[in-house]
Coordinates of C-alpha atoms and ligand atoms in Angstrom, one line a residue:
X1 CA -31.1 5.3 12.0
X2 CA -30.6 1.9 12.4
X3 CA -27.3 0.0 10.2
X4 CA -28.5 -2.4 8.2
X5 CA -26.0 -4.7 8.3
X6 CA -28.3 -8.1 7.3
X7 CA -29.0 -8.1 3.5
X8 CA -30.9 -11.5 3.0
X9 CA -29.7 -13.1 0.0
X10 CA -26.8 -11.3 -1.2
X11 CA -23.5 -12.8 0.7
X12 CA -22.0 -9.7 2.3
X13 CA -18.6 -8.9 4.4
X14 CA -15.2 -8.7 3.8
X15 CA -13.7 -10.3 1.3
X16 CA -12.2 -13.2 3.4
X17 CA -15.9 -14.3 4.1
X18 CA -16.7 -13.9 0.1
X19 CA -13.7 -15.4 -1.9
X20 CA -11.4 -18.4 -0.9
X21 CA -8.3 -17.3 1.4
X22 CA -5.2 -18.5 2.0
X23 CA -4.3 -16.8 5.6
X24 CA -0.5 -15.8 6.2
X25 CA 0.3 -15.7 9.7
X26 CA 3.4 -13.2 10.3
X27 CA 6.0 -14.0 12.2
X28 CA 7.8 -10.6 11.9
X29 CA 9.5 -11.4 8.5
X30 CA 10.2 -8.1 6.2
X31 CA 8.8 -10.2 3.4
X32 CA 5.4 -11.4 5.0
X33 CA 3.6 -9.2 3.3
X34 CA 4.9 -10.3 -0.3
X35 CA 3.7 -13.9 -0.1
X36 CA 0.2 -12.0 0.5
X37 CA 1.0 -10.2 -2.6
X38 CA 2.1 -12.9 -4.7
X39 CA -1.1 -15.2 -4.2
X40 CA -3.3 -12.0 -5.0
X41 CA -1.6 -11.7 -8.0
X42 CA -2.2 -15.2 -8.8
X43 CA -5.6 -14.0 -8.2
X44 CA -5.9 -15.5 -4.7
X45 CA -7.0 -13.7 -2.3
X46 CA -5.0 -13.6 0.4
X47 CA -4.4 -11.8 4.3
X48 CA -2.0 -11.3 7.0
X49 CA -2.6 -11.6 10.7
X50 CA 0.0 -11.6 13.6
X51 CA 1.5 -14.7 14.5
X52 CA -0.4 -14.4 17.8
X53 CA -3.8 -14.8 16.4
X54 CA -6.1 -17.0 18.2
X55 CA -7.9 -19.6 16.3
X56 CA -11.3 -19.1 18.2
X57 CA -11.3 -15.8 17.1
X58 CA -11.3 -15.8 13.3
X59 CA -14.5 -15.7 12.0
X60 CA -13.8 -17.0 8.6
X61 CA -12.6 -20.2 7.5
X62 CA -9.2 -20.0 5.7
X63 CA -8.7 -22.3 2.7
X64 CA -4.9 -22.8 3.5
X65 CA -2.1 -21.0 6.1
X66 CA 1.2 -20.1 5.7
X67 CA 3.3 -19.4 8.3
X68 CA 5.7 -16.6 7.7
X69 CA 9.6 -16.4 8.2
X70 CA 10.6 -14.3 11.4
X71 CA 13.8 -12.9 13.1
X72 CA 13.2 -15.4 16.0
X73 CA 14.8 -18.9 16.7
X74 CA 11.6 -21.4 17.7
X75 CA 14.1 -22.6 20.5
X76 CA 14.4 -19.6 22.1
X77 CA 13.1 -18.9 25.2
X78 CA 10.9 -15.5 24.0
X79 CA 10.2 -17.3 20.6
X80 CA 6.5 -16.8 19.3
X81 CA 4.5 -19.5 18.3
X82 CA 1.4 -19.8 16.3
X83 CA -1.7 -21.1 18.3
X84 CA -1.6 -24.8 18.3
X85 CA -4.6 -25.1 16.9
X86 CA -3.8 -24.1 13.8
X87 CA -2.8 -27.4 13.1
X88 CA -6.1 -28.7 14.1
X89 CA -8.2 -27.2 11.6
X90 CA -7.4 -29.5 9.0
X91 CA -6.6 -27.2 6.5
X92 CA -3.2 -27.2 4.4
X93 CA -0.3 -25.6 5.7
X94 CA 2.9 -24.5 4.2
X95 CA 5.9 -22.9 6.6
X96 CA 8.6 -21.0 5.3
X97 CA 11.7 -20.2 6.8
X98 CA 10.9 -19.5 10.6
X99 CA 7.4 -21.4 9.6
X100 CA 9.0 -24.5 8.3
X101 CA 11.1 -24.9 11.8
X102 CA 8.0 -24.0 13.5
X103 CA 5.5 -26.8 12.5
X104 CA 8.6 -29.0 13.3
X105 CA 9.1 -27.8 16.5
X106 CA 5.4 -27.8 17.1
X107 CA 5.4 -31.9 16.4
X108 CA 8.5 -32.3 17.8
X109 CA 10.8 -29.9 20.0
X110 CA 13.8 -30.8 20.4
X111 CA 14.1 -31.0 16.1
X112 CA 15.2 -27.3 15.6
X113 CA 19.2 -26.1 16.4
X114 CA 21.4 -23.7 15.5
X115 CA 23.2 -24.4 12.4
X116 CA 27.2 -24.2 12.0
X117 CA 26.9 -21.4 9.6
X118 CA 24.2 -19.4 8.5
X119 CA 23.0 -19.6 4.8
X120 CA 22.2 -16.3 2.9
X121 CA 21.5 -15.9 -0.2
X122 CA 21.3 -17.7 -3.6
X123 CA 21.3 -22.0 -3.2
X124 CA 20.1 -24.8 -5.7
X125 CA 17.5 -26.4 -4.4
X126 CA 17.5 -30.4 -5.9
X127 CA 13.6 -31.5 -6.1
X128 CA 13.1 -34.9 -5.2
X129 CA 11.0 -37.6 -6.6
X130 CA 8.7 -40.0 -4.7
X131 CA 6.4 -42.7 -6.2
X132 CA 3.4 -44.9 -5.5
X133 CA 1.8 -44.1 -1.9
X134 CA 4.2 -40.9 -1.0
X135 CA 3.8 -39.5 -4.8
X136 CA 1.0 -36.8 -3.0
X137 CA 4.1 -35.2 -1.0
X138 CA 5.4 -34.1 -4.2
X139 CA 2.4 -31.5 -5.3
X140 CA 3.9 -28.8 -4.0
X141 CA 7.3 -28.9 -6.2
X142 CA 5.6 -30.2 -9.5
X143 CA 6.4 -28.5 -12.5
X144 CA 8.8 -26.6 -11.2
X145 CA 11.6 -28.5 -12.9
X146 CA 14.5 -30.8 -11.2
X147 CA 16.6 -27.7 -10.1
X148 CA 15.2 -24.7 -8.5
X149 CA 17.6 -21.3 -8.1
X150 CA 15.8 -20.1 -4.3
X151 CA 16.6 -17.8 -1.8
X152 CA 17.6 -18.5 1.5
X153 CA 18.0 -16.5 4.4
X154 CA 18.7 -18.4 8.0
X155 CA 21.0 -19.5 10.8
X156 CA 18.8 -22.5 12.1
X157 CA 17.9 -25.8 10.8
X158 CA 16.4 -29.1 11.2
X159 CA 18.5 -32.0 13.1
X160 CA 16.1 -34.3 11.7
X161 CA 13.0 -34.7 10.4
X162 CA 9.8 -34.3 12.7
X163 CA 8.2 -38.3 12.5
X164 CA 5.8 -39.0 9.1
X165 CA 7.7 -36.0 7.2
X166 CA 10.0 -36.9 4.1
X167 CA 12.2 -34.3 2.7
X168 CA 10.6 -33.6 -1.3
X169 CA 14.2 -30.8 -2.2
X170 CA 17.4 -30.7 -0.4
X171 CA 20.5 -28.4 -0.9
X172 CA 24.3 -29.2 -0.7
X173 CA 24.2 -27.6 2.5
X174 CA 20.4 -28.2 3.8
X175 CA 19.1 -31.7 3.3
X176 CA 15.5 -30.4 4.3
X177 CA 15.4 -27.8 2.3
X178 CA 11.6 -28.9 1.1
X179 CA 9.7 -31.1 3.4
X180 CA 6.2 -33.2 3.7
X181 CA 4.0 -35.0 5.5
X182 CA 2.7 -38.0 4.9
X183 CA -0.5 -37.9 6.5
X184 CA -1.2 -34.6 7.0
X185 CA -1.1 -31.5 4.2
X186 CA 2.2 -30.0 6.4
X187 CA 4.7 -28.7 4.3
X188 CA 7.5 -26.9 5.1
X189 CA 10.5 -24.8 2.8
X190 CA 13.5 -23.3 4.4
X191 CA 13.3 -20.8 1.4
X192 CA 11.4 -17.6 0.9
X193 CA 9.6 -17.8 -2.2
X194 CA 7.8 -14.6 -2.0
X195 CA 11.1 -12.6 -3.2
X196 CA 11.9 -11.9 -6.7
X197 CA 15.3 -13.9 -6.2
X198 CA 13.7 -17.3 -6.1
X199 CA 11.9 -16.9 -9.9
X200 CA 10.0 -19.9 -9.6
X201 CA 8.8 -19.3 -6.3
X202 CA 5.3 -17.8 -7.3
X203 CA 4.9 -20.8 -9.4
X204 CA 5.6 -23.0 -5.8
X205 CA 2.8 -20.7 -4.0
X206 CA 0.3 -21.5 -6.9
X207 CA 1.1 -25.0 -6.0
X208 CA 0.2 -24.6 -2.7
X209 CA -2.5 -22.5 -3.1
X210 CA -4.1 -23.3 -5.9
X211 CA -3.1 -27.4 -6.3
X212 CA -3.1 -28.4 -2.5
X213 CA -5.5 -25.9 -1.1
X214 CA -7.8 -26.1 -3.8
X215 CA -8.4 -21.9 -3.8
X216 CA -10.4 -20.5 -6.6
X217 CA -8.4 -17.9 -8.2
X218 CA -11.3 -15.5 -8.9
X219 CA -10.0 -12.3 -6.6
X220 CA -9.9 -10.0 -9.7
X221 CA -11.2 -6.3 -9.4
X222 CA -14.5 -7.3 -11.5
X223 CA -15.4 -9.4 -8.9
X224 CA -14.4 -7.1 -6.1
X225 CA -16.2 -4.3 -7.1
X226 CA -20.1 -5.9 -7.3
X227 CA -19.4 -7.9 -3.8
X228 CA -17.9 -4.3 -2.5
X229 CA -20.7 -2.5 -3.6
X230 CA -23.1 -4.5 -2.0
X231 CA -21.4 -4.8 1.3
X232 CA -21.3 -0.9 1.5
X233 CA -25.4 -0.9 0.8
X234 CA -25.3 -3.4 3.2
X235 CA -23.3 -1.6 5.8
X236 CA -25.0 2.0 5.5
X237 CA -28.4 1.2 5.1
X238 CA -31.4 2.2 2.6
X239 CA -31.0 6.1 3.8
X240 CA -27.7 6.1 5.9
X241 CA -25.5 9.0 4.8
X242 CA -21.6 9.0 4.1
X243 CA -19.0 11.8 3.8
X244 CA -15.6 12.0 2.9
X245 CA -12.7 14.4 2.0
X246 CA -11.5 14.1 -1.2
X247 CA -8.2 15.4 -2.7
X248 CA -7.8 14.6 -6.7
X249 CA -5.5 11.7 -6.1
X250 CA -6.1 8.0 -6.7
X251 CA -7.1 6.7 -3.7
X252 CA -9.9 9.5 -2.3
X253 CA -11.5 9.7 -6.2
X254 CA -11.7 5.5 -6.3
X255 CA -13.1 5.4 -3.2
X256 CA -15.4 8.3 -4.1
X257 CA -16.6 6.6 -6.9
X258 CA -17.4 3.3 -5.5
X259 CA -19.8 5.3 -2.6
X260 CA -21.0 7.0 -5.8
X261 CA -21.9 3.7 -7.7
X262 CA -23.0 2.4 -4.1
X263 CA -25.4 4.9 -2.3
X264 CA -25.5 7.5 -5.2
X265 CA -25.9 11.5 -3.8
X266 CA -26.2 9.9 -0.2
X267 CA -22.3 10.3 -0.5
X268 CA -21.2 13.6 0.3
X269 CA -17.6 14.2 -1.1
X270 CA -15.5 17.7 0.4
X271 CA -12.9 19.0 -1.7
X272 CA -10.8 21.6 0.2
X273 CA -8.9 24.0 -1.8
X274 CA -6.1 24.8 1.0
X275 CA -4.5 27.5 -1.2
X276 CA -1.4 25.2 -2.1
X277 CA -2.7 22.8 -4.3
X278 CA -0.7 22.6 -8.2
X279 CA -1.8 25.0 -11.0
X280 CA -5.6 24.6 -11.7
X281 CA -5.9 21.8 -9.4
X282 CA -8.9 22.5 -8.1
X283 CA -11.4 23.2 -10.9
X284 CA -9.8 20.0 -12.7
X285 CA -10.4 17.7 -10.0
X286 CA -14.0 19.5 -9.7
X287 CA -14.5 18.6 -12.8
X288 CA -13.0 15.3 -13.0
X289 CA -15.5 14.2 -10.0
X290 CA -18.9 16.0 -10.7
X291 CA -19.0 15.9 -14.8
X292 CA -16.9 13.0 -15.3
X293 CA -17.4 10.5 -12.7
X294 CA -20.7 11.9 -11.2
X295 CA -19.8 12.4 -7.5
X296 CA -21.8 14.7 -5.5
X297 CA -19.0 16.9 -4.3
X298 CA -18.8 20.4 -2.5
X299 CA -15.5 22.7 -2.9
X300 CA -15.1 24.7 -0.1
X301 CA -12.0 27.4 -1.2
X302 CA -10.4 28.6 1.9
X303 CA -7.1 29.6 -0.2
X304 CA -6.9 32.9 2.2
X305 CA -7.8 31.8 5.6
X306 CA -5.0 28.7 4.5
X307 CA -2.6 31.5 3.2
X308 CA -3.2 33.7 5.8
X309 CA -2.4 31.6 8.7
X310 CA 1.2 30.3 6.8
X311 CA 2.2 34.1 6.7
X312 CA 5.5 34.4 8.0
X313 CA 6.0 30.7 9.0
X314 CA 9.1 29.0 7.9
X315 CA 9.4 26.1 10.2
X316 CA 8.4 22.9 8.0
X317 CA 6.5 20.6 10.8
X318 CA 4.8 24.4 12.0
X319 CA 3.9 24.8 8.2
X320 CA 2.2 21.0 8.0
X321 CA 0.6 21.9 11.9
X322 CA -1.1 24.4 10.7
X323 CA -2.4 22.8 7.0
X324 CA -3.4 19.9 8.8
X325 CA -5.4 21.6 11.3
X326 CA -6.8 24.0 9.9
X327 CA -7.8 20.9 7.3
X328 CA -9.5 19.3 10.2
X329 CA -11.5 22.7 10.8
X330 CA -13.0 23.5 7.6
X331 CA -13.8 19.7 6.5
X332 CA -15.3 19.5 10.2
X333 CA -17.5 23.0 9.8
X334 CA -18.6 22.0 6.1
X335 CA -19.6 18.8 7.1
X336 CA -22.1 19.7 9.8
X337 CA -23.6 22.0 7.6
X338 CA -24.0 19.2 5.1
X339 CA -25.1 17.0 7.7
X340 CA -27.9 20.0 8.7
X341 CA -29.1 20.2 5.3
X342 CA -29.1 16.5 5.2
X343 CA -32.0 16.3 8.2
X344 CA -34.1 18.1 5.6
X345 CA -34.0 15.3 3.1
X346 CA -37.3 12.8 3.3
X347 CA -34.7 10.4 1.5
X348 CA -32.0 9.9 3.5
X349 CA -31.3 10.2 7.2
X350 CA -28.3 11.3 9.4
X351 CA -24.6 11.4 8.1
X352 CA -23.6 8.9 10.2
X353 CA -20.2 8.1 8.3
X354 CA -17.2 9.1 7.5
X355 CA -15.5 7.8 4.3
X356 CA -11.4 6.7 4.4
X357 CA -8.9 5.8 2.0
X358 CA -6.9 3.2 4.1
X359 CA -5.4 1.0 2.0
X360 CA -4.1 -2.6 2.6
X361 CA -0.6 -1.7 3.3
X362 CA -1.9 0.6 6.2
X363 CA -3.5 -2.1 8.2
X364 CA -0.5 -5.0 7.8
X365 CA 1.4 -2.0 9.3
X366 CA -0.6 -1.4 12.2
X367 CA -0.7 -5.3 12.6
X368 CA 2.6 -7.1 11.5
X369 CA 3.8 -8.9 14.3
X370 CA 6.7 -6.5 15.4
X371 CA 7.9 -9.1 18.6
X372 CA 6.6 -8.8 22.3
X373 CA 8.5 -5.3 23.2
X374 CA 7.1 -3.3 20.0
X375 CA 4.3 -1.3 20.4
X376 CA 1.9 -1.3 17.9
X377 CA 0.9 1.7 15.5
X378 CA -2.5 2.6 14.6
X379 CA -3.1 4.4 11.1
X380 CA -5.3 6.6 10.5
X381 CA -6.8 7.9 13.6
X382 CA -9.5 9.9 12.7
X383 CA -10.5 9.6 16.4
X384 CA -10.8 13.2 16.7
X385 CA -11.7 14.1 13.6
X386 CA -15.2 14.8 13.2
X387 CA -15.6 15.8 17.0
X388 CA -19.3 15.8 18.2
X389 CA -20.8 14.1 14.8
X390 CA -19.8 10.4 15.9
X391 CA -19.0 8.9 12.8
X392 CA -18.4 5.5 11.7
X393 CA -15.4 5.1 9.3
X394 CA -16.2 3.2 6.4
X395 CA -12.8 1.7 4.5
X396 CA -13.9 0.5 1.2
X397 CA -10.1 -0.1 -0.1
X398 CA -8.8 -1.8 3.3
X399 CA -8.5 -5.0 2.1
X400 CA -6.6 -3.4 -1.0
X401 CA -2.7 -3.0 -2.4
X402 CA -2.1 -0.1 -4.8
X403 CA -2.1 -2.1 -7.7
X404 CA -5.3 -3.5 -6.8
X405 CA -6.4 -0.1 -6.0
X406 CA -5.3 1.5 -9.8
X407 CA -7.1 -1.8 -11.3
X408 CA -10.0 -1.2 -9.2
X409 CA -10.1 2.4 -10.4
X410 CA -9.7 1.5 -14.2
X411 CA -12.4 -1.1 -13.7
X412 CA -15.0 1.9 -12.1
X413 CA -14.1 4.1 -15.6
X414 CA -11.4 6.1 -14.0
X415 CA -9.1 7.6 -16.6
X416 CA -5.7 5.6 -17.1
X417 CA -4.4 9.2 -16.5
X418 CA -5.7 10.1 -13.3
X419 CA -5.2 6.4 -12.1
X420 CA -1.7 6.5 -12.6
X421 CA -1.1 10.2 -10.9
X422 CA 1.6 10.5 -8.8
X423 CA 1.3 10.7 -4.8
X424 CA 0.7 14.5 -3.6
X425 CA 1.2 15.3 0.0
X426 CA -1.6 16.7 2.0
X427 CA 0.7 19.8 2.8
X428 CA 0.8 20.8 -0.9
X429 CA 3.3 23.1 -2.2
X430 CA 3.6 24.5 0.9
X431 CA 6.4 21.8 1.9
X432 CA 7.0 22.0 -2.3
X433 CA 8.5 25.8 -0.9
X434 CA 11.0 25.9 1.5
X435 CA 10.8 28.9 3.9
X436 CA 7.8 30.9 3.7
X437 CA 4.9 30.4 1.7
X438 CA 3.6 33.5 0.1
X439 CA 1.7 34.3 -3.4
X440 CA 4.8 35.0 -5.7
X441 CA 6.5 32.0 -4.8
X442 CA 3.8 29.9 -5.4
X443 CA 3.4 31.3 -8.8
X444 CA 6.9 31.0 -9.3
X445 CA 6.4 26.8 -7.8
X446 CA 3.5 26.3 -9.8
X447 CA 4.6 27.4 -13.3
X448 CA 7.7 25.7 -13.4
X449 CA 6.2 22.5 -12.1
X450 CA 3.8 22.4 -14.7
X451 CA 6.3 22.8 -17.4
X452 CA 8.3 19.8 -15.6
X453 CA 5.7 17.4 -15.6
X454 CA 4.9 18.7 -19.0
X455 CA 7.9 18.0 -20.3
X456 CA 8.0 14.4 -18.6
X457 CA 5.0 13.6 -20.1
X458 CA 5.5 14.7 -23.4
X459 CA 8.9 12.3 -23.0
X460 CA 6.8 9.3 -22.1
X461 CA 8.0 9.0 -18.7
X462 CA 5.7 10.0 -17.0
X463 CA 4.2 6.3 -15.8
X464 CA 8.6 5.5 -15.2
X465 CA 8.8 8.0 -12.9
X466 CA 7.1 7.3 -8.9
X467 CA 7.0 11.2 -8.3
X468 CA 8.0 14.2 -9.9
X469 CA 7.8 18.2 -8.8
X470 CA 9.5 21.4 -9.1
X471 CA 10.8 23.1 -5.7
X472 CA 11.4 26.4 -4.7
X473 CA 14.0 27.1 -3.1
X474 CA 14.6 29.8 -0.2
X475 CA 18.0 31.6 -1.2
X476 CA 18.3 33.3 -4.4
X477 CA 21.6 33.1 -6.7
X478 CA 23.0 36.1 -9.4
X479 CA 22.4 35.3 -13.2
X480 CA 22.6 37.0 -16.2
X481 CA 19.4 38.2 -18.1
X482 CA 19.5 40.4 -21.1
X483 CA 22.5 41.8 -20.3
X484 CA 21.0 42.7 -16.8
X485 CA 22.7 41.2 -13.7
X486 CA 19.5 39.3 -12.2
X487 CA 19.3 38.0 -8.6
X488 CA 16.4 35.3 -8.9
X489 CA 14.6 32.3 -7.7
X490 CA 16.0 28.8 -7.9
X491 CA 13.9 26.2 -9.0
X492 CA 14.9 22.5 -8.0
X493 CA 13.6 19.6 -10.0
X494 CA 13.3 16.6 -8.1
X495 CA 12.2 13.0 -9.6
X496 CA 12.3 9.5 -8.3
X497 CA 11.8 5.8 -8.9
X498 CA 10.4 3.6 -6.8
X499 CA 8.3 0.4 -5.9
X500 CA 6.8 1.1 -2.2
X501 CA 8.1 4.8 -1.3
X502 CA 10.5 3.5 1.5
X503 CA 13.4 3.5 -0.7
X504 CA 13.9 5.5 -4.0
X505 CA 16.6 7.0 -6.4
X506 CA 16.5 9.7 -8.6
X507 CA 15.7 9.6 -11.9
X508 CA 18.4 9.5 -14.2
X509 CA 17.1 11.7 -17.2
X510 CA 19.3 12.2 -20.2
X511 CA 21.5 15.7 -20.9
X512 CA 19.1 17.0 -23.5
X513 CA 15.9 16.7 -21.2
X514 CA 17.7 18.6 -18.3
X515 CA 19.0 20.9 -20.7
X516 CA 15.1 21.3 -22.4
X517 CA 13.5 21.6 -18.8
X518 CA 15.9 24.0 -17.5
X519 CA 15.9 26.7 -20.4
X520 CA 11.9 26.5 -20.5
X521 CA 11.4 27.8 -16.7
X522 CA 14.3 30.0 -17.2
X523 CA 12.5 31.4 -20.0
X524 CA 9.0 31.2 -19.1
X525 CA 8.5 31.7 -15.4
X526 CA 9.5 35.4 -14.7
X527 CA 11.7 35.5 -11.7
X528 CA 13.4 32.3 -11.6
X529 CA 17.3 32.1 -13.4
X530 CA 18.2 29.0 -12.0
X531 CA 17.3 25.2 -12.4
X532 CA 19.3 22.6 -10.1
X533 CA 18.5 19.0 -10.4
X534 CA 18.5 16.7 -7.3
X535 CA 21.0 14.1 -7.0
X536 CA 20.2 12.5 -3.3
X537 CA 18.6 8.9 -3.3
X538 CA 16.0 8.3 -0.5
X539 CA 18.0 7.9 2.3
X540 CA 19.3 10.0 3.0
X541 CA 16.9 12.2 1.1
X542 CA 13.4 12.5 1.9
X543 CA 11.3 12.2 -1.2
X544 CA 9.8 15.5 -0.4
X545 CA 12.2 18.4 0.3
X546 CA 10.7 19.6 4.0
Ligands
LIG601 N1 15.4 -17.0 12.6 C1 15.3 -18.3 11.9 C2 16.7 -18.7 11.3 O1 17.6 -18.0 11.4 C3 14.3 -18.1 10.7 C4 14.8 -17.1 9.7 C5 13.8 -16.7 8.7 O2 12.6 -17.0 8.8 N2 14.2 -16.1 7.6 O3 16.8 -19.8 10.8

């Protein structure tokens, strides 16, 4: 059947063509991605694109641009430079960092050097005042007080000032620290104010955004989720059909449960139960989905044909081979036999896509500008997937962070409890159990990770914690039981902190807790008489131990 992509009244498409966005060109900085982060949580809306992007090409109209930092000097021969007609759209512009020396070197090229010594780190930044005609140029530092603590991170600077621009902050050491146009709404700030370590600098980018570009600050997940929900009814039609694998965790059940409020039973949600999943997983997320949040959802159990193909396997990447293909194989099999059924239905017509989780850090990944020599990574390719059916993906939380993603799900009536759930890897326990998988070691990983995350939520720290488990280990050490000399299972607690995953340390619980922990899976979970607690901050450490 035909996609209806043409709704009539209703304004539909990605959010960039629905709510005012300021558009943050990447230059290869690690901290691009916070400055789109800090205007969303100003309730901007906000998106990255490479550096590279052509102006002809965008099919929306941004409200304002920045222009990232970057590794690169502008003066170098292999430098890259944003399309030059970015400056010809008229639009505001703010440059930081690499940005600030670009829009000089744009006007001007011969403006940019390399300083006598680089500048790193914390600097007070003096704000200067103008008045009468030039008092405009000043918008972007107002309230923000007469000294500003900034960040700065860069070996280049300005010999002088491009023609028209005044300088509106200066350091000791960089005299254009802040700079303006006259004419034009350029401005330029050899700080980053996206990092935590310049604590006004959120208060600068509402400036920008909000005072010089004139954005509405309505992205909130309210919002998001009628114009979303519309622009999926849009997108699969009156009868188009949509399936998708679900898994209990946070981003598969909010994106269930927008196609649910969307298209109703014409989404098809596949829970596979690979034989690895926690204690009771299944029938709780069953019933999470179907009685609580209404989604149409099939569980297909294929706990033996899962099991039986891990027997004997020890190797860790051959363990997550064979989970994730034989994943492929059951979702693929149940799926054509909903999609058979489906023909049936006077109501709807053909599944004709699949459903994805992709969330907003996914794509800046498979896009940030990396420099000419880097090849680029693509997420999520689900090329292969569904061989023979032809689907369409469908990516209703692409334009989302996780934050966004947890407020999202709050705002769609998801628990607080299963919104805040800690990540789970597709591999299960399986990579949970070092060595070889088999029945009594998964009894033995199950029950003591249920008392652990018992235990840590009964402590309130559950919500501290990033992601908590119990591991079971592949040797087995000598205790004492009862007077009987025991040779058991050792259990290894593992539990981290951190903000995005790449980086983490462990969780430094108290003495007593350890203590509490340790004697209850001791105690309770027959075979184990050991409990080790893992020291090793990520890196070295993986968070996951195979
Ligand atoms: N590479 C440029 C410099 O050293 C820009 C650095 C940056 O954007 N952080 O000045």
């Amino acid at each position: 059947m035909a996609v209806n992509g043409d709704s009539g009244a209703i304004p539909v498409g990605e959010p960039h063509k629905t709510f005012d966005t300021i558009l943050v060109l990447d230059f290869g900085s690690q901290y691009s991605h916070l400055i789109t982060r800090r205007l969303r949580e100003l309730n901007v809306y906000s998106e990255m694109l490479p550096c590279t992007q052509k102006i002809a090409d965008l099919t929306w109209n941004p409200k304002g641009i920045i222009l990232s930092g970057g590794p690169y000097s502008v003066y170098s021969d292999d430098a890259p430079h944003a399309d030059p007609a970015v400056f010809d759209l008229g639009v505001p512009i703010l440059g930081i960092c690499y940005g600030l020396q670009e829009i000089a070197w744009n006007l001007d090229n011969k403006n940019v050097v390399a300083g006598e010594k680089r500048e790193y780190g914390h600097a007070e930044v003096t704000v200067q005042k103008h008045a009468g005609k030039k008092a405009h140029i000043d918008r972007l530092f107002q309230n923000l007080g007469e000294n500003l603590e900034v960040w700065m991170s860069h070996g280049d600077k300005l010999s002088q000032l491009p023609a028209g621009f005044e300088p509106v902050a200066s350091t000791p050491n960089a005299p254009y620290a802040g700079i303006a146009s006259i004419e034009r709404p350029l401005f330029g700030i050899q700080f980053h104010p996206e990092v935590t370590h310049t604590p006004k600098g959120k208060q600068l980018l509402s400036n920008f955004a909000v005072e010089i570009c004139g954005a509405r600050q309505d992205w909130t997940m309210e919002k998001f989720v009628d114009k979303e929900i519309e622009r999926i009814r849009a997108m699969v039609g009156p009868k188009g059909q949509v399936i998708g694998a679900v898994s209990g965790g946070v981003d598969s059940t909010v994106a269930a449960k927008l196609m649910q409020n969307a298209i109703g039973d014409r989404f098809h949600a596949v829970l596979v139960d690979n034989g690895v999943l926690r204690m009771d997983e299944a029938k709780i997320v069953k019933k999470t989905l179907t009685e609580h949040l209404g989604i149409n959802l099939t569980v297909v159990d294929a706990t033996d044909l899962f099991l039986g193909r891990l027997k004997g396997v020890s190797e860790p990447e051959k363990k997550r081979k064979i989970i994730g293909n034989t994943f492929i194989e059951i979702f693929q099999d149940k799926a054509k036999q909903i999609a058979e059924a489906a023909k049936d239905s006077p109501k709807a017509g053909d599944i004709e896509w699949l459903l994805q989780g992709t969330l907003y850090p996914d794509v800046i990944e498979s896009i940030s500008f990396k420099g000419p020599s880097a090849t680029i990574k693509t997420h999520h390719n689900v090329g292969g997937l569904l061989e023979g059916m032809h689907l369409k993906l469908i990516e209703p939380l692409r334009e989302l962070f996780k934050d966004e993603v947890r407020a999202l799900g709050t705002n769609l009536g998801i628990s607080e409890e299963l919104v805040w759930r800690h990540p789970f890897p597709g591999p299960g326990l399986a990579i949970r159990i070092l060595g070889e998988v088999n029945e009594e070691q998964l009894r033995i990983g199950r029950e003591a990770d249920k008392i652990f995350i018992d235990e840590i939520v009964a402590a309130g720290l559950y919500r501290k914690i990033s992601q908590a488990y119990a591991a079971v280990l592949k040797d087995r050490a000598v205790g004492v039981m009862g007077d009987k000399r025991v040779y058991g299972q050792i259990i290894a607690l593992r539990a981290v902190e951190t903000t995005d995953f790449m980086t983490a340390d462990w969780f430094p619980f108290d003495g007593e807790f350890l203590k509490r922990v340790s004697r209850r899976i001791v105690n309770e979970v027959d075979g184990v008489c050991r409990v080790l607690y893992d020291v090793t901050s990520k890196p070295p450490g993986t968070i996951e131990m195979e």
